[in-house]
Coordinates of C-alpha atoms in Angstrom, one line a residue:
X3 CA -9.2 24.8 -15.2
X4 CA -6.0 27.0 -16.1
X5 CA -5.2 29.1 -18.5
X6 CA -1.4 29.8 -20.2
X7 CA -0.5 34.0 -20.6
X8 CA 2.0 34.9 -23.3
X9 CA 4.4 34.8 -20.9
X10 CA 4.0 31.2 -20.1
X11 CA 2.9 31.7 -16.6
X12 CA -0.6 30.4 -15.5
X13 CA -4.1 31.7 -15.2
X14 CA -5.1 29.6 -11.6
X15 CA -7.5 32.1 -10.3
X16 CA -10.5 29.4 -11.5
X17 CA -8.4 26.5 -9.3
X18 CA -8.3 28.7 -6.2
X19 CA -11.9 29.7 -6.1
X20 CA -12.7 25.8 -6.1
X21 CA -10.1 24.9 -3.6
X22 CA -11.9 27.0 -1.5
X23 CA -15.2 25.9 -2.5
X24 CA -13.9 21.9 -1.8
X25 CA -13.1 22.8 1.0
X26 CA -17.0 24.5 2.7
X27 CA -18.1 21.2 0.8
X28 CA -16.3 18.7 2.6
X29 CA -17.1 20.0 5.8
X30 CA -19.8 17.9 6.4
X31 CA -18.5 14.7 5.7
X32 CA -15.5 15.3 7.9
X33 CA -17.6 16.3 10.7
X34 CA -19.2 13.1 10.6
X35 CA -16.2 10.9 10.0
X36 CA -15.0 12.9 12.9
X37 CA -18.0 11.9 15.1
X38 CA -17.3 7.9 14.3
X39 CA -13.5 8.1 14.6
X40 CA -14.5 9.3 18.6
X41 CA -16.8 6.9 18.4
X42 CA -14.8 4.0 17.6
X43 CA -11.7 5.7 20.2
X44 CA -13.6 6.1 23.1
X45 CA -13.2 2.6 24.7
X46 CA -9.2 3.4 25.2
X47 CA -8.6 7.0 24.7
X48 CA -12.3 8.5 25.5
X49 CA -10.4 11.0 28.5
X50 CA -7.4 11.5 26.0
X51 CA -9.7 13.2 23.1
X52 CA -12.5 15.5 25.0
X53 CA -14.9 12.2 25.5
X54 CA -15.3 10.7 29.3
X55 CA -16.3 7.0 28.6
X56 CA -19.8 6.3 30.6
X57 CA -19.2 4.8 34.0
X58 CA -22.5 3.6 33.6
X59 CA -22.6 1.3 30.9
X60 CA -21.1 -2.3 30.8
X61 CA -16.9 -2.3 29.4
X62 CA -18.4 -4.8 26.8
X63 CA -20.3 -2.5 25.0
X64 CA -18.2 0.2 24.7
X65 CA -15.4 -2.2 22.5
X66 CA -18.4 -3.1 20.2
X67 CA -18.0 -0.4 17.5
X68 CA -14.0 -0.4 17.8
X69 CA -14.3 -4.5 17.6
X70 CA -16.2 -4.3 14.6
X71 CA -14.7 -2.0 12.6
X72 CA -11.3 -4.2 13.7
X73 CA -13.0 -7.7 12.1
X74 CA -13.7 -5.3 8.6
X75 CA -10.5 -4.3 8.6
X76 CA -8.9 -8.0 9.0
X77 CA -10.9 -9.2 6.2
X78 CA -10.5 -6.7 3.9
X79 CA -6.4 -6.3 4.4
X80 CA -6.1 -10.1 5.4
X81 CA -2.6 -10.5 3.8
X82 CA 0.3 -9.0 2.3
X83 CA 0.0 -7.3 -0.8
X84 CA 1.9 -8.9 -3.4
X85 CA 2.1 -9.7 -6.7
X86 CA 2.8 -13.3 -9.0
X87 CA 4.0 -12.6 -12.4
X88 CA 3.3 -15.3 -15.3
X89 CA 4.2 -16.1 -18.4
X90 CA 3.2 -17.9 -21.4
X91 CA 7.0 -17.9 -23.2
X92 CA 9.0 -20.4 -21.8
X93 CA 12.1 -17.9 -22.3
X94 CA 10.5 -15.1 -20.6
X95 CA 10.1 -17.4 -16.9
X96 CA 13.4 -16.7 -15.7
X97 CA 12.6 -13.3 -16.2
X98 CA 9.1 -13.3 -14.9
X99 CA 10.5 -14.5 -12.0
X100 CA 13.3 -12.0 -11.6
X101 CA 10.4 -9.3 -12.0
X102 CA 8.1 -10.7 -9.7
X103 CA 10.9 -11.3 -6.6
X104 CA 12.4 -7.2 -6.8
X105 CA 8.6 -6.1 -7.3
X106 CA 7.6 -7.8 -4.0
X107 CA 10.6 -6.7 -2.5
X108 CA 9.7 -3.0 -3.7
X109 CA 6.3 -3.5 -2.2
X110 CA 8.2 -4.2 1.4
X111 CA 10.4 -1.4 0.9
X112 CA 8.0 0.9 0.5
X113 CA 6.0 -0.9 3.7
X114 CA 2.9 -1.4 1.5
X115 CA 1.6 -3.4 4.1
X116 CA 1.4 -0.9 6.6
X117 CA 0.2 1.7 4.1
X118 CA -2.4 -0.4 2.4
X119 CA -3.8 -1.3 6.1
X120 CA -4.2 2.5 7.0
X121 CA -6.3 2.9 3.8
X122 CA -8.3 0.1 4.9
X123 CA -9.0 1.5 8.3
X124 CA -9.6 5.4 6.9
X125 CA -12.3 3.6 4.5
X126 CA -14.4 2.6 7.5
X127 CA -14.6 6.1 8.6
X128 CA -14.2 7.9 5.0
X129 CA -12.0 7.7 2.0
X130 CA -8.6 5.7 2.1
X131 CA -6.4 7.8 -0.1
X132 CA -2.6 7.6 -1.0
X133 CA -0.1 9.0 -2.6
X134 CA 2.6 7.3 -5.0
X135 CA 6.0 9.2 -6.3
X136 CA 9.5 9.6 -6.2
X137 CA 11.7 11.8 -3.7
X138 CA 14.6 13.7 -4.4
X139 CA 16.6 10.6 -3.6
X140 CA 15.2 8.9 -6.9
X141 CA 13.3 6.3 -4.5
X142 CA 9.5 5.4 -5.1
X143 CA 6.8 6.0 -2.1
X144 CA 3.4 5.5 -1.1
X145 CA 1.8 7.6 1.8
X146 CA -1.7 7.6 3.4
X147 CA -3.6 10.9 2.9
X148 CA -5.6 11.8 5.6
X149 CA -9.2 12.6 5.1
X150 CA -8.8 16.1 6.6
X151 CA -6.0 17.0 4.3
X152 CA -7.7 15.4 0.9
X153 CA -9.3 18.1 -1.5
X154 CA -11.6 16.9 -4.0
X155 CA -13.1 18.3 -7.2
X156 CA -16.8 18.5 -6.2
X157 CA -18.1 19.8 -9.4
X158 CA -17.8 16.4 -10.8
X159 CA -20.8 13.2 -10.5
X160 CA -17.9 10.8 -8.8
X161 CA -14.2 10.0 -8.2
X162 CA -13.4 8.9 -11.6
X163 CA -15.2 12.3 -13.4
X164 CA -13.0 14.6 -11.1
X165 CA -10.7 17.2 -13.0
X166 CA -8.3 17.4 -9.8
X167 CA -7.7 15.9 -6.9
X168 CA -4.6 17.0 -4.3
X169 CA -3.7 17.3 -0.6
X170 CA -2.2 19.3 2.2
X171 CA 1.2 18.3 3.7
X172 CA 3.6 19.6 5.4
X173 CA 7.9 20.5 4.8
X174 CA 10.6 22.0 7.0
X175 CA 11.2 25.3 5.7
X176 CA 14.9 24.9 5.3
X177 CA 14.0 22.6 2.8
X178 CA 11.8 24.9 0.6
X179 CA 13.3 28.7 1.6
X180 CA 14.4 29.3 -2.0
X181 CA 11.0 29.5 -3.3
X182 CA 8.6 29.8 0.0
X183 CA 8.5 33.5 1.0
X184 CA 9.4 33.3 4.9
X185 CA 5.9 35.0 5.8
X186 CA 4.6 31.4 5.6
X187 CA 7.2 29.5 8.2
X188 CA 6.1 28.8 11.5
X189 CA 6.6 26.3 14.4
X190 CA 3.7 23.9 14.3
X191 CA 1.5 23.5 17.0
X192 CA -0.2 20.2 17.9
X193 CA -4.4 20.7 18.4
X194 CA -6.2 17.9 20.6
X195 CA -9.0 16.1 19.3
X196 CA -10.4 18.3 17.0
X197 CA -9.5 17.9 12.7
X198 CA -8.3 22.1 11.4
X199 CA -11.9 23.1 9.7
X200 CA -14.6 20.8 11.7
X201 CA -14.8 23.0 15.3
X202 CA -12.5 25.4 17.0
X203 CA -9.5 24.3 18.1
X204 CA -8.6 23.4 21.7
X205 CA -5.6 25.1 23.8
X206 CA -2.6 24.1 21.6
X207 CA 0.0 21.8 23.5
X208 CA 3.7 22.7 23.0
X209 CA 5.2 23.1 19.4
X210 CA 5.8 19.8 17.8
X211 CA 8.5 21.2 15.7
X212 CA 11.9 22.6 16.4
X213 CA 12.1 24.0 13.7
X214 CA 10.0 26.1 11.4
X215 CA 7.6 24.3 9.0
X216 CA 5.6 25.6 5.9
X217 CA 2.4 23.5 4.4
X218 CA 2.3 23.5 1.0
X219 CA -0.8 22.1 -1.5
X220 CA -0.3 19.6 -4.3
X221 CA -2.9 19.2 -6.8
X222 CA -3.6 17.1 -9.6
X223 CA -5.0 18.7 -12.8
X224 CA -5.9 15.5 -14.5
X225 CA -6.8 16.6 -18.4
X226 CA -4.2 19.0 -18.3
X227 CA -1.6 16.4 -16.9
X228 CA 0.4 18.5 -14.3
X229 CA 0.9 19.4 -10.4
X230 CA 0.4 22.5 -9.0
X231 CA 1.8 23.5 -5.2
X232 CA 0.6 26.1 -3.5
X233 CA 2.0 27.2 -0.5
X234 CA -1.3 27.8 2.0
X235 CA -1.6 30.2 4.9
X236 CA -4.4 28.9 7.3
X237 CA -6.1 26.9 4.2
X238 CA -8.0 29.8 3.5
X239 CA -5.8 31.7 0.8
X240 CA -3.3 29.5 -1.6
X241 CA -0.8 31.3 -3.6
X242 CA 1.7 30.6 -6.0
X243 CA 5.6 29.9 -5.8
X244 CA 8.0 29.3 -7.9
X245 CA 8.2 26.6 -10.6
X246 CA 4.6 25.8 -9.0
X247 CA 3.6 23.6 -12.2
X248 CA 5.2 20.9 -14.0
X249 CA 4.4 18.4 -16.2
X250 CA 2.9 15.0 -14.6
X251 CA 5.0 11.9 -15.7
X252 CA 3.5 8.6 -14.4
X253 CA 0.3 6.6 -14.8
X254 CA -2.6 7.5 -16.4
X255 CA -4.2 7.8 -13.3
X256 CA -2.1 10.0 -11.6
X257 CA 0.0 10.0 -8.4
X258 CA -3.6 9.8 -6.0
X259 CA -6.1 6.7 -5.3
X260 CA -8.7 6.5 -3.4
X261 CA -10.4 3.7 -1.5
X262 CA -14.4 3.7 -0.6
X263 CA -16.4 1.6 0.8
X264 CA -19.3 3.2 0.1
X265 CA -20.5 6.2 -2.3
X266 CA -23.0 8.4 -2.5
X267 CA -24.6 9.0 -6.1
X268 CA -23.7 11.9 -8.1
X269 CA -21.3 13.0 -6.0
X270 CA -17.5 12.4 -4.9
X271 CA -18.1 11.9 -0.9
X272 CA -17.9 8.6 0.7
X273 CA -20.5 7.0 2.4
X274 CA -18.5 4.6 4.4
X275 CA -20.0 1.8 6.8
X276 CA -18.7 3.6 10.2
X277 CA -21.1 6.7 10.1
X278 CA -24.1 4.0 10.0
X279 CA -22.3 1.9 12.3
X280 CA -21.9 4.9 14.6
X281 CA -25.5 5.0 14.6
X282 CA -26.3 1.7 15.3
X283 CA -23.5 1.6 17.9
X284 CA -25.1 4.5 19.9
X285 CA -28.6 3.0 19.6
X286 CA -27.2 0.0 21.1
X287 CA -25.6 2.3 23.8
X288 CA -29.5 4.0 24.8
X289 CA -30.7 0.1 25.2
X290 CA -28.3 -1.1 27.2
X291 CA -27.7 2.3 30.0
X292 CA -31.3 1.7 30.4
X293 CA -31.4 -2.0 31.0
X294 CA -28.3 -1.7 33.3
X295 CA -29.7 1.3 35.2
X296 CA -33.1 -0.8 35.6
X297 CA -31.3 -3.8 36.6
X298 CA -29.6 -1.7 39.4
X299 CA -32.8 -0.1 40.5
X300 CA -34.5 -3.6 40.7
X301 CA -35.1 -4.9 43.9
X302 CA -37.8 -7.0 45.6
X303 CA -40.2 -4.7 48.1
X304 CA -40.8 -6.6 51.4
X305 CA -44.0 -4.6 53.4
X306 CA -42.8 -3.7 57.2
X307 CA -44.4 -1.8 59.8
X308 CA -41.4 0.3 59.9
X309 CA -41.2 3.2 57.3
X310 CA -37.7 3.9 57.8
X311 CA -36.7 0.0 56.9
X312 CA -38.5 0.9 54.0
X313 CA -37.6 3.6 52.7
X314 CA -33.8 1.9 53.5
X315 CA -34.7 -0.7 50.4
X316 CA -35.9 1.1 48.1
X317 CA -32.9 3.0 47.6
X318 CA -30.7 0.0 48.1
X319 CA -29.0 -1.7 45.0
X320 CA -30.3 -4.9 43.8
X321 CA -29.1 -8.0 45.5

């Protein structure tokens, strides 16, 4: 995947051809997962994202999908995550227990709860993915990935074959001017409704920032144990800055992990239960504007001598 020079510096021209590549290849499953996440928003924010709810179809129905995918969720995150911590040495139990409370207490810290939920709900719809380290501070994290900003190693038959695996984010550029050429600040703008590579972008609202903000690239090189950053430009060209690789020092399966619900075979994309629940959830949608617009139309016809009174029914509603 990289190669070392003499000089020590590093060879990534291989990694930046298949960044680009991940990214063309995941187009279509975040077009889709972008389809059911509109799906499953449309009962309370269908006017807020580009999607009028139909006036013409019962309230019920349109909370079925989001409903659904709500009971999933609840089952699959019911609790808290936590952990026990047992011994077999009778000396050890003290300790066990000492272990057990500050690791629990870790997991609230670092709002596990909240994160572990997220992951649960961005399964329905695609891949939960998080990632765990340490900040400057010396303190450990965990933050959800968002599908849109996950690159993947498509090359490989599934998620535990991949050779990298990394994500966009983004940093105030004060933080990162010493090794961030200035070209690549810039006040971000907030898009509505629509994820950066699925379809063009709407009229941006106001900056979201005050200041200037540069996204950067973190990626994973898993044989070769390190983390690359690029710093992107439009996540179309990724280039290098400095100290952009250093040794990985953690578990042995890195920093990322990544939660489906579903797979497809012989490859690393999802295939989660919203995009067939998105299906089913429209179908249901066809059956039911057509039984409520018959059930407005129906009426019972009474024969008159006057054509006038008749023609007055018939386009009456049903009572």
């Amino acid at each position: 995947m990289i190669l070392v020079e003499e000089d020590g510096t590093y060879d990534l021209a291989a990694l930046k051809t298949a960044l680009l590549q991940s990214k063309s290849q995941m187009l279509a499953a975040r077009e889709r997962r972008y389809d059911a996440v509109l799906e499953y928003n449309k009962p309370y924010h269908g006017d807020m994202i580009g999607v009028a709810t139909s006036r013409s179809v019962p309230q019920a129905r349109q909370f079925m999908f989001n409903r659904a995918v709500q009971v999933y969720c609840r089952l699959l995150a019911a609790r808290r995550p936590k952990v026990n911590v047992r011994t077999w040495d009778s000396d050890g139990r003290a300790y066990a227990g000492l272990l057990e409370k500050a690791t629990n207490q870790q997991l609230k810290v670092m709002q596990m709860e909240r994160v572990f939920k997220r992951a649960v709900l961005d399964a329905m719809f695609a891949a939960g993915a998080t990632k765990t380290g340490i900040d400057a501070q010396g303190s450990v994290y965990v933050k959800e990935v968002d599908f849109d900003d996950l690159v993947l190693d498509h090359a490989a038959n599934n998620i535990r074959e991949m050779r990298y695996i990394g994500n966009f984010y983004r940093m105030p550029y004060s933080e990162v001017e010493n090794i961030v050429p200035r070209e690549y600040a810039k006040v971000s703008q907030v898009y509505v409704g629509e994820p950066w590579d699925v379809k063009p972008l709407s009229t941006p609202l106001p900056p979201s920032t005050i200041e200037p903000e540069v996204e950067l690239l973190d990626v994973f090189l898993v044989r070769e144990r390190m983390i690359c950053t690029f710093a992107t430009s439009g996540r179309t060209s990724f280039n290098e800055i400095k100290e952009m690789c250093i040794p990985y020092v953690g578990p042995d399966e890195g920093p990322y992990d990544v939660l489906y619900l579903g797979a497809q075979p012989k490859s690393v994309l999802p295939m989660p239960p919203g995009w067939v629940m998105k299906e089913l959830s429209r179908a249901i949608d066809e059956i039911t504007s057509k039984l409520f617009r018959q059930a407005r139309r129906q009426k019972n016809i009474i024969v008159g001598p006057d054509k006038k009174d008749l023609e007055r029914i018939l386009k009456a509603m049903d009572s």
